[in-house]
Amino acid sequence: MEAHNPEVSRRRFAILGTQVVGAGVAIMLGVPIVGFLLNPIFRPRSITEHVVGYIGNVPADTPTPFEFPFNPQSSWEAPLPDYLIYVVRFGSGLDQVRVFSNICSHMQCPVRWESTLKLFLCPCHGGLYDLRRVNVGGPPPKPLPQWQHRVDRDGILYVTNRLTEQI
Amino acid sequence: MSAALLLPLVHLLDLQLPEHAPSFGGEAGYRAAIGIIMSTHILISGLVSGATQLGPFIEWLGYMRQRPRYDRLAHGLARFAVYYFGIGTATAILFMVVLVVGLWGHFFTTLVRITWWPFVIEAWSFVLMVVLTYIWYYTWERLRPFKVLHMALGGMLVVASVIQVAMIDIVASYMLTPGAPSDPIRIAINPTVYPLDVHRLIANLAYIGFAIGGFSAILFWRSREPEDRAFYDWAGSFGLLWGMSLTALQPVVGYSYAKEIQLHSYAAWFKMMRGDLSTVFVWQILLLGMMFTVGVWYFFRRLRTAGARGTSLLKTATIGLLILAIFAALPYHLAFNQDQVIKAGLNRPFWEGGLIDPLGAMIPNKVLALMGLDLLAMLGVVWYLRGLRDVAWGAPARGEQRLLIASGVMVMMMIVTMGFIRENSRVPYLISGEITVSGQQDVSPPQTSPAPLPPP
Amino acid sequence: MRRMAGATLEWLDERAAIRYLLRKGLYEAVPVRGAWFYTLGSATLVLITVQLITGIFLTMLFVPSVKEAWESLDYIRQHDAFASVVRGIHLWDAYLLLLVLGLHMVRTFSSGSYKRPRELNWLSGVGLFLLVLAMAITGAMLPWDQAAYWTAVVTTNIPSYLPLVGSFLRDLWRGGTFVGPITLVRTFGIHVWLIPALLFTLIGAHLALLRKHGEFGSYVNYRGAYRSYEGREVPPAPAERPIEPPYPSTPSEEEWSAPLQTEDFYPFQTFKDGVVSLVCLLIVLALALGIGAPLEDPANPAAISYTPTPEWFYLPLDQLLVLVPKELISLVLFIPLGGVLLLVALPFIDRGPERNPFERPAVIVPGAIVVLFIVILTLLGSGRLFNL
């Protein structure tokens, strides 16, 4: 225990004070900044539906492209171009419809259906997916992501702005 | 005059001169003949190519380091190029003019019409190469006071040599993955030209490195002077270092090459990787792994003989390389090719009664094994370079020299194997998707209008 | 007139130590031999400065919104030739900067300029290299044409391959799961403010460290070089000559601590620096006027037949993405990270005193193999894209 010395404790007070002020400034600035950076990830996104059309118009076993207006983020209003979805009908039942995105599971390049190959091809690195969205060739590690959708009793297909899995 | 002497002799001996080229026993015979001639050509010309590219670089290194042994080695490479240039090109001429024009004329004229400019540029680059090789060799001592000029000549030789390889690569890669024949840019920059360029240039440099290693081992045994023995000991080590460090780049380039073949000439790729040639490829990867093992083993032994530091890590690396080499060479199909396995319905692991060995899967096992081989080989190179400080040249043990010769022999086997795989992957096509091997013996008289090309 | 200038100088010198600053700045000693190679560092600095200047003026014509980004650039492409040239200079200067920076790294690597006591200089240099790469890629994302949009999608997706935190980092940058307006405006802020702030700090540190220890230069300037030449005499230590500042650098091997011959930075090195920088700027201007900066169609995720292609400096990574099979997909991240780690560890791996690159094969050979590896991947990638 050092002897009580007014000079030493004054220094220690100043040191402590500087540290407290520094911490206070860091918190005052840091919390809002970090909060703002993280906010868009945790902001609730409104789920919207988009009418695609009558499912009977889609030929069987043929991925058919449709344009899909999609606001990708909870952000201010901005004129955004459409996304592309592929609607596949495997049979006549209402539950035999699938809605695939064109987002490659490798690096998210735009995938396209090649009717000559009967496969989805990703032009970036040669990834291949079959009719059932399974990754069958090239580097993609997972199948093509799907959009949540529903088909009502009249056979109208609605696609939501939610994927069925985390990408 | 000789005809006047010979013809009566022929008459006398009742000889029957053949009317046309020998038949070689049919298509298989032609392909075997071409294969033998081409392999010989590649084994010699690869060395000449490597010597004309590596030699000037070694001369420059010797100049920067002021070491007379580098200069002596470069001079030796120049002499080698001068002696063996002729026989290398003679085999090429024999191959092209006699065999290919004579036996496969249809293909050859088509090919030359498409890749006309690469052939022309290659011919002139050969002229340049020959002139420069001779000048570079014969002015060695005379231009010693003007070493920079001499090295500039060597530099020009490197350029000519690289251009020559690039041009023939355009032709060879076009045969495998043809680009659009009407667009000269797309003929030249076809899908496999860059992988082939890189693969061949590096292979020629690595080959001459291993060859310097092997030759130096033999010449060491035959030399008596202490300086000669020191020189050949050093040269063997130097050559092996070049061979090992450059070969480390090859697996990546080769994988890229196979990827382009998969995308642009799928049948050839399938034959190499899953079909009949896949067994030969397993042999190739075993050779590669053994070559790396033997190389690092040499590094370990040479340092140990010289009493240098770093030997324990090199010993571990050698053992690691041997294990990885055996692992990499495990076959996937315990049959000759994939079709046989599928036909027999035995497409499952051998412990379930099938014919598949999952340990031999290309992805990920062989890829990981290749990466491991590469990294250990580079580690061996670096550790050897570190230990070279303590090495006094001139007194290696016999075992080291045997390892040098073994690595030289293995690289020659790899080159022939690679050529065999490459040419047979394309069969029955000579130009993928366009011209086949059969129907080449078209000896009908020329028509007034040119005959149409066969349909693709 | 002369007297007024002299009086002004006196006035300034008393208040701001001008004479001392000028002498320190202009008349520092630099090694004599191999000086043309040392110009690469100053060329890098000049090119970065040009980026800063053209960048400042670009912020006066570019709007970082998903609609107006493309429109503002399309407008100047059609109606403002001068602005188009500024944009062209910004693009081609960026490309040349990456090339010159690479050459500068190769030069400092070969000359052993990262060795004691200059390790921090090398480390700040590695940081600068990464920041410049980050500037290049974030800048490529801004125009919001097709090329920029897909660059944004693919680049922001790369962190997602990191284990555990990958997806979180990607969403942090994008402002959500998908690329959108928030991504553009965040990338703009990163490109214009965040990274330049870090760049200025590191450049300041890099130059201050350079001044402290002096330019190392090339091994041929030092006594240590003569030891490795067979049969050559080692020149004596320059005891009688005064050692000019900043040499000798702090505790190091005596024979590598001070060059045998030095000259003044101004005007000898500044002349060489000026020539090389001028050539670089002429090349940039020629390319900006001749080719200019391209602008593709506006960003459109629904374009079925569009093939995204990477920037040329991205080709090695892109070729890795093609080659690495899906079972080993994390290699795509770990191979470049491993490379960066080797760069950072270099001064601590190669600690020996030898500076002659021809006498350090254990370092030069693997370094050359790595450089060759990157060049080969670039070449193979360009061939693949040409034949798509």
Short mmCIF file of N, CA and C in Angstrom, two decimals, chain B residues 87-170:
data_model
loop_
_atom_site.label_atom_id
_atom_site.label_comp_id
_atom_site.label_asym_id
_atom_site.label_seq_id
_atom_site.Cartn_x
_atom_site.Cartn_y
_atom_site.Cartn_z
N ILE B 87 18.09 -34.17 -84.89
CA ILE B 87 17.38 -35.45 -84.80
C ILE B 87 15.96 -35.23 -84.30
N GLY B 88 15.75 -34.21 -83.48
CA GLY B 88 14.40 -33.92 -83.02
C GLY B 88 13.51 -33.50 -84.17
N THR B 89 14.04 -32.59 -85.00
CA THR B 89 13.23 -32.13 -86.12
C THR B 89 13.13 -33.21 -87.19
N ALA B 90 14.15 -34.06 -87.31
CA ALA B 90 14.06 -35.14 -88.31
C ALA B 90 12.91 -36.07 -87.99
N THR B 91 12.73 -36.39 -86.72
CA THR B 91 11.59 -37.24 -86.36
C THR B 91 10.29 -36.54 -86.66
N ALA B 92 10.24 -35.22 -86.46
CA ALA B 92 9.02 -34.48 -86.75
C ALA B 92 8.71 -34.51 -88.24
N ILE B 93 9.75 -34.32 -89.05
CA ILE B 93 9.55 -34.34 -90.50
C ILE B 93 9.11 -35.74 -90.93
N LEU B 94 9.76 -36.77 -90.37
CA LEU B 94 9.38 -38.14 -90.70
C LEU B 94 7.91 -38.34 -90.37
N PHE B 95 7.55 -37.87 -89.19
CA PHE B 95 6.17 -38.00 -88.75
C PHE B 95 5.23 -37.29 -89.71
N MET B 96 5.51 -36.01 -89.95
CA MET B 96 4.54 -35.22 -90.69
C MET B 96 4.52 -35.58 -92.15
N VAL B 97 5.65 -35.50 -92.78
CA VAL B 97 5.65 -35.63 -94.22
C VAL B 97 5.34 -37.07 -94.63
N VAL B 98 6.08 -37.99 -94.06
CA VAL B 98 5.93 -39.36 -94.54
C VAL B 98 4.66 -40.00 -94.00
N LEU B 99 4.49 -39.95 -92.68
CA LEU B 99 3.39 -40.70 -92.11
C LEU B 99 2.07 -39.96 -92.27
N VAL B 100 2.02 -38.72 -91.81
CA VAL B 100 0.72 -38.07 -91.77
C VAL B 100 0.25 -37.71 -93.17
N VAL B 101 1.14 -37.16 -93.97
CA VAL B 101 0.71 -36.81 -95.34
C VAL B 101 0.44 -38.08 -96.12
N GLY B 102 1.33 -39.07 -95.96
CA GLY B 102 1.17 -40.29 -96.73
C GLY B 102 -0.02 -41.12 -96.28
N LEU B 103 -0.21 -41.24 -95.00
CA LEU B 103 -1.27 -42.13 -94.51
C LEU B 103 -2.57 -41.37 -94.24
N TRP B 104 -2.47 -40.12 -93.74
CA TRP B 104 -3.66 -39.39 -93.37
C TRP B 104 -3.73 -38.07 -94.12
N GLY B 105 -3.54 -38.14 -95.41
CA GLY B 105 -3.42 -36.91 -96.19
C GLY B 105 -4.64 -36.03 -96.11
N HIS B 106 -5.79 -36.62 -96.13
CA HIS B 106 -7.03 -35.86 -96.10
C HIS B 106 -7.10 -34.98 -94.86
N PHE B 107 -6.81 -35.60 -93.73
CA PHE B 107 -6.82 -34.85 -92.48
C PHE B 107 -5.79 -33.73 -92.51
N PHE B 108 -4.60 -34.08 -93.00
CA PHE B 108 -3.51 -33.11 -92.91
C PHE B 108 -3.76 -31.90 -93.79
N THR B 109 -4.30 -32.14 -95.00
CA THR B 109 -4.55 -30.96 -95.84
C THR B 109 -5.64 -30.11 -95.22
N THR B 110 -6.66 -30.73 -94.67
CA THR B 110 -7.70 -29.95 -93.99
C THR B 110 -7.09 -29.13 -92.86
N LEU B 111 -6.26 -29.78 -92.06
CA LEU B 111 -5.67 -29.10 -90.92
C LEU B 111 -4.81 -27.93 -91.35
N VAL B 112 -3.98 -28.14 -92.37
CA VAL B 112 -3.10 -27.06 -92.79
C VAL B 112 -3.90 -25.91 -93.38
N ARG B 113 -5.00 -26.25 -94.05
CA ARG B 113 -5.80 -25.15 -94.61
C ARG B 113 -6.41 -24.32 -93.50
N ILE B 114 -6.77 -24.95 -92.40
CA ILE B 114 -7.38 -24.19 -91.30
C ILE B 114 -6.31 -23.45 -90.52
N THR B 115 -5.25 -24.15 -90.13
CA THR B 115 -4.23 -23.54 -89.27
C THR B 115 -3.00 -23.17 -90.10
N TRP B 116 -3.25 -22.49 -91.18
CA TRP B 116 -2.16 -22.14 -92.11
C TRP B 116 -1.15 -21.21 -91.45
N TRP B 117 -1.67 -20.10 -90.87
CA TRP B 117 -0.73 -19.12 -90.35
C TRP B 117 0.09 -19.63 -89.15
N PRO B 118 -0.51 -20.37 -88.22
CA PRO B 118 0.35 -20.92 -87.17
C PRO B 118 1.49 -21.78 -87.72
N PHE B 119 1.19 -22.59 -88.77
CA PHE B 119 2.26 -23.41 -89.33
C PHE B 119 3.35 -22.56 -89.96
N VAL B 120 2.93 -21.50 -90.67
CA VAL B 120 3.93 -20.65 -91.33
C VAL B 120 4.81 -19.96 -90.29
N ILE B 121 4.15 -19.38 -89.24
CA ILE B 121 4.93 -18.68 -88.22
C ILE B 121 5.84 -19.67 -87.50
N GLU B 122 5.34 -20.87 -87.29
CA GLU B 122 6.18 -21.86 -86.61
C GLU B 122 7.40 -22.19 -87.45
N ALA B 123 7.19 -22.35 -88.75
CA ALA B 123 8.33 -22.68 -89.61
C ALA B 123 9.40 -21.60 -89.52
N TRP B 124 8.98 -20.33 -89.58
CA TRP B 124 9.97 -19.25 -89.50
C TRP B 124 10.59 -19.14 -88.12
N SER B 125 9.81 -19.46 -87.10
CA SER B 125 10.41 -19.41 -85.77
C SER B 125 11.45 -20.52 -85.62
N PHE B 126 11.24 -21.64 -86.31
CA PHE B 126 12.25 -22.69 -86.32
C PHE B 126 13.53 -22.19 -86.97
N VAL B 127 13.38 -21.48 -88.10
CA VAL B 127 14.57 -20.93 -88.76
C VAL B 127 15.33 -20.04 -87.78
N LEU B 128 14.55 -19.17 -87.10
CA LEU B 128 15.17 -18.26 -86.13
C LEU B 128 15.84 -19.04 -85.02
N MET B 129 15.16 -20.09 -84.55
CA MET B 129 15.71 -20.89 -83.46
C MET B 129 17.03 -21.53 -83.87
N VAL B 130 17.05 -22.10 -85.05
CA VAL B 130 18.27 -22.78 -85.49
C VAL B 130 19.42 -21.79 -85.58
N VAL B 131 19.14 -20.65 -86.25
CA VAL B 131 20.19 -19.64 -86.41
C VAL B 131 20.70 -19.18 -85.05
N LEU B 132 19.76 -18.87 -84.16
CA LEU B 132 20.16 -18.33 -82.86
C LEU B 132 20.86 -19.39 -82.02
N THR B 133 20.38 -20.65 -82.08
CA THR B 133 21.05 -21.69 -81.30
C THR B 133 22.50 -21.80 -81.71
N TYR B 134 22.74 -21.83 -83.02
CA TYR B 134 24.12 -21.97 -83.48
C TYR B 134 24.95 -20.75 -83.11
N ILE B 135 24.40 -19.58 -83.34
CA ILE B 135 25.18 -18.37 -83.00
C ILE B 135 25.45 -18.34 -81.50
N TRP B 136 24.39 -18.61 -80.73
CA TRP B 136 24.53 -18.53 -79.27
C TRP B 136 25.60 -19.50 -78.78
N TYR B 137 25.64 -20.70 -79.37
CA TYR B 137 26.63 -21.67 -78.92
C TYR B 137 28.03 -21.29 -79.40
N TYR B 138 28.16 -20.99 -80.70
CA TYR B 138 29.51 -20.85 -81.25
C TYR B 138 30.19 -19.54 -80.90
N THR B 139 29.42 -18.53 -80.43
CA THR B 139 30.08 -17.28 -80.03
C THR B 139 30.31 -17.20 -78.54
N TRP B 140 30.19 -18.33 -77.86
CA TRP B 140 30.25 -18.29 -76.39
C TRP B 140 31.54 -17.65 -75.89
N GLU B 141 32.67 -18.22 -76.31
CA GLU B 141 33.94 -17.68 -75.79
C GLU B 141 34.27 -16.34 -76.42
N ARG B 142 33.94 -16.20 -77.72
CA ARG B 142 34.32 -14.97 -78.41
C ARG B 142 33.59 -13.77 -77.84
N LEU B 143 32.38 -13.97 -77.39
CA LEU B 143 31.60 -12.85 -76.87
C LEU B 143 31.67 -12.75 -75.35
N ARG B 144 32.61 -13.48 -74.76
CA ARG B 144 32.69 -13.40 -73.31
C ARG B 144 32.95 -11.99 -72.79
N PRO B 145 33.80 -11.18 -73.47
CA PRO B 145 33.92 -9.78 -73.00
C PRO B 145 32.64 -8.97 -73.21
N PHE B 146 31.73 -9.47 -74.05
CA PHE B 146 30.48 -8.75 -74.29
C PHE B 146 29.32 -9.61 -73.83
N LYS B 147 29.41 -10.02 -72.58
CA LYS B 147 28.46 -11.01 -72.08
C LYS B 147 27.02 -10.54 -72.23
N VAL B 148 26.77 -9.25 -72.05
CA VAL B 148 25.40 -8.76 -72.11
C VAL B 148 24.84 -8.99 -73.51
N LEU B 149 25.65 -8.76 -74.54
CA LEU B 149 25.20 -9.01 -75.91
C LEU B 149 24.90 -10.48 -76.10
N HIS B 150 25.78 -11.32 -75.57
CA HIS B 150 25.58 -12.77 -75.71
C HIS B 150 24.29 -13.20 -75.04
N MET B 151 24.03 -12.64 -73.84
CA MET B 151 22.80 -13.00 -73.14
C MET B 151 21.58 -12.48 -73.90
N ALA B 152 21.73 -11.32 -74.58
CA ALA B 152 20.62 -10.82 -75.38
C ALA B 152 20.29 -11.80 -76.51
N LEU B 153 21.34 -12.36 -77.12
CA LEU B 153 21.10 -13.39 -78.15
C LEU B 153 20.34 -14.56 -77.54
N GLY B 154 20.77 -14.97 -76.35
CA GLY B 154 20.07 -16.06 -75.67
C GLY B 154 18.62 -15.69 -75.40
N GLY B 155 18.38 -14.44 -75.02
CA GLY B 155 17.01 -14.00 -74.77
C GLY B 155 16.16 -14.09 -76.01
N MET B 156 16.74 -13.70 -77.16
CA MET B 156 16.00 -13.81 -78.42
C MET B 156 15.69 -15.27 -78.73
N LEU B 157 16.64 -16.14 -78.39
CA LEU B 157 16.40 -17.57 -78.60
C LEU B 157 15.22 -18.05 -77.78
N VAL B 158 15.12 -17.58 -76.53
CA VAL B 158 13.98 -17.97 -75.68
C VAL B 158 12.68 -17.55 -76.34
N VAL B 159 12.65 -16.31 -76.86
CA VAL B 159 11.44 -15.79 -77.49
C VAL B 159 11.06 -16.66 -78.69
N ALA B 160 12.05 -16.95 -79.54
CA ALA B 160 11.76 -17.77 -80.72
C ALA B 160 11.26 -19.14 -80.31
N SER B 161 11.87 -19.72 -79.30
CA SER B 161 11.48 -21.05 -78.85
C SER B 161 10.05 -21.06 -78.32
N VAL B 162 9.68 -20.04 -77.54
CA VAL B 162 8.33 -19.97 -76.98
C VAL B 162 7.31 -19.77 -78.09
N ILE B 163 7.65 -18.92 -79.08
CA ILE B 163 6.72 -18.71 -80.20
C ILE B 163 6.49 -20.03 -80.93
N GLN B 164 7.58 -20.78 -81.12
CA GLN B 164 7.44 -22.05 -81.82
C GLN B 164 6.49 -22.99 -81.08
N VAL B 165 6.65 -23.10 -79.77
CA VAL B 165 5.77 -23.97 -78.99
C VAL B 165 4.34 -23.45 -79.05
N ALA B 166 4.17 -22.14 -78.96
CA ALA B 166 2.82 -21.57 -78.98
C ALA B 166 2.11 -21.89 -80.29
N MET B 167 2.85 -21.85 -81.38
CA MET B 167 2.21 -22.09 -82.68
C MET B 167 1.77 -23.53 -82.83
N ILE B 168 2.65 -24.47 -82.46
CA ILE B 168 2.24 -25.87 -82.61
C ILE B 168 1.14 -26.21 -81.63
N ASP B 169 1.10 -25.49 -80.50
CA ASP B 169 0.01 -25.71 -79.55
C ASP B 169 -1.33 -25.28 -80.12
N ILE B 170 -1.32 -24.22 -80.95
CA ILE B 170 -2.58 -23.82 -81.60
C ILE B 170 -3.10 -24.98 -82.43
#
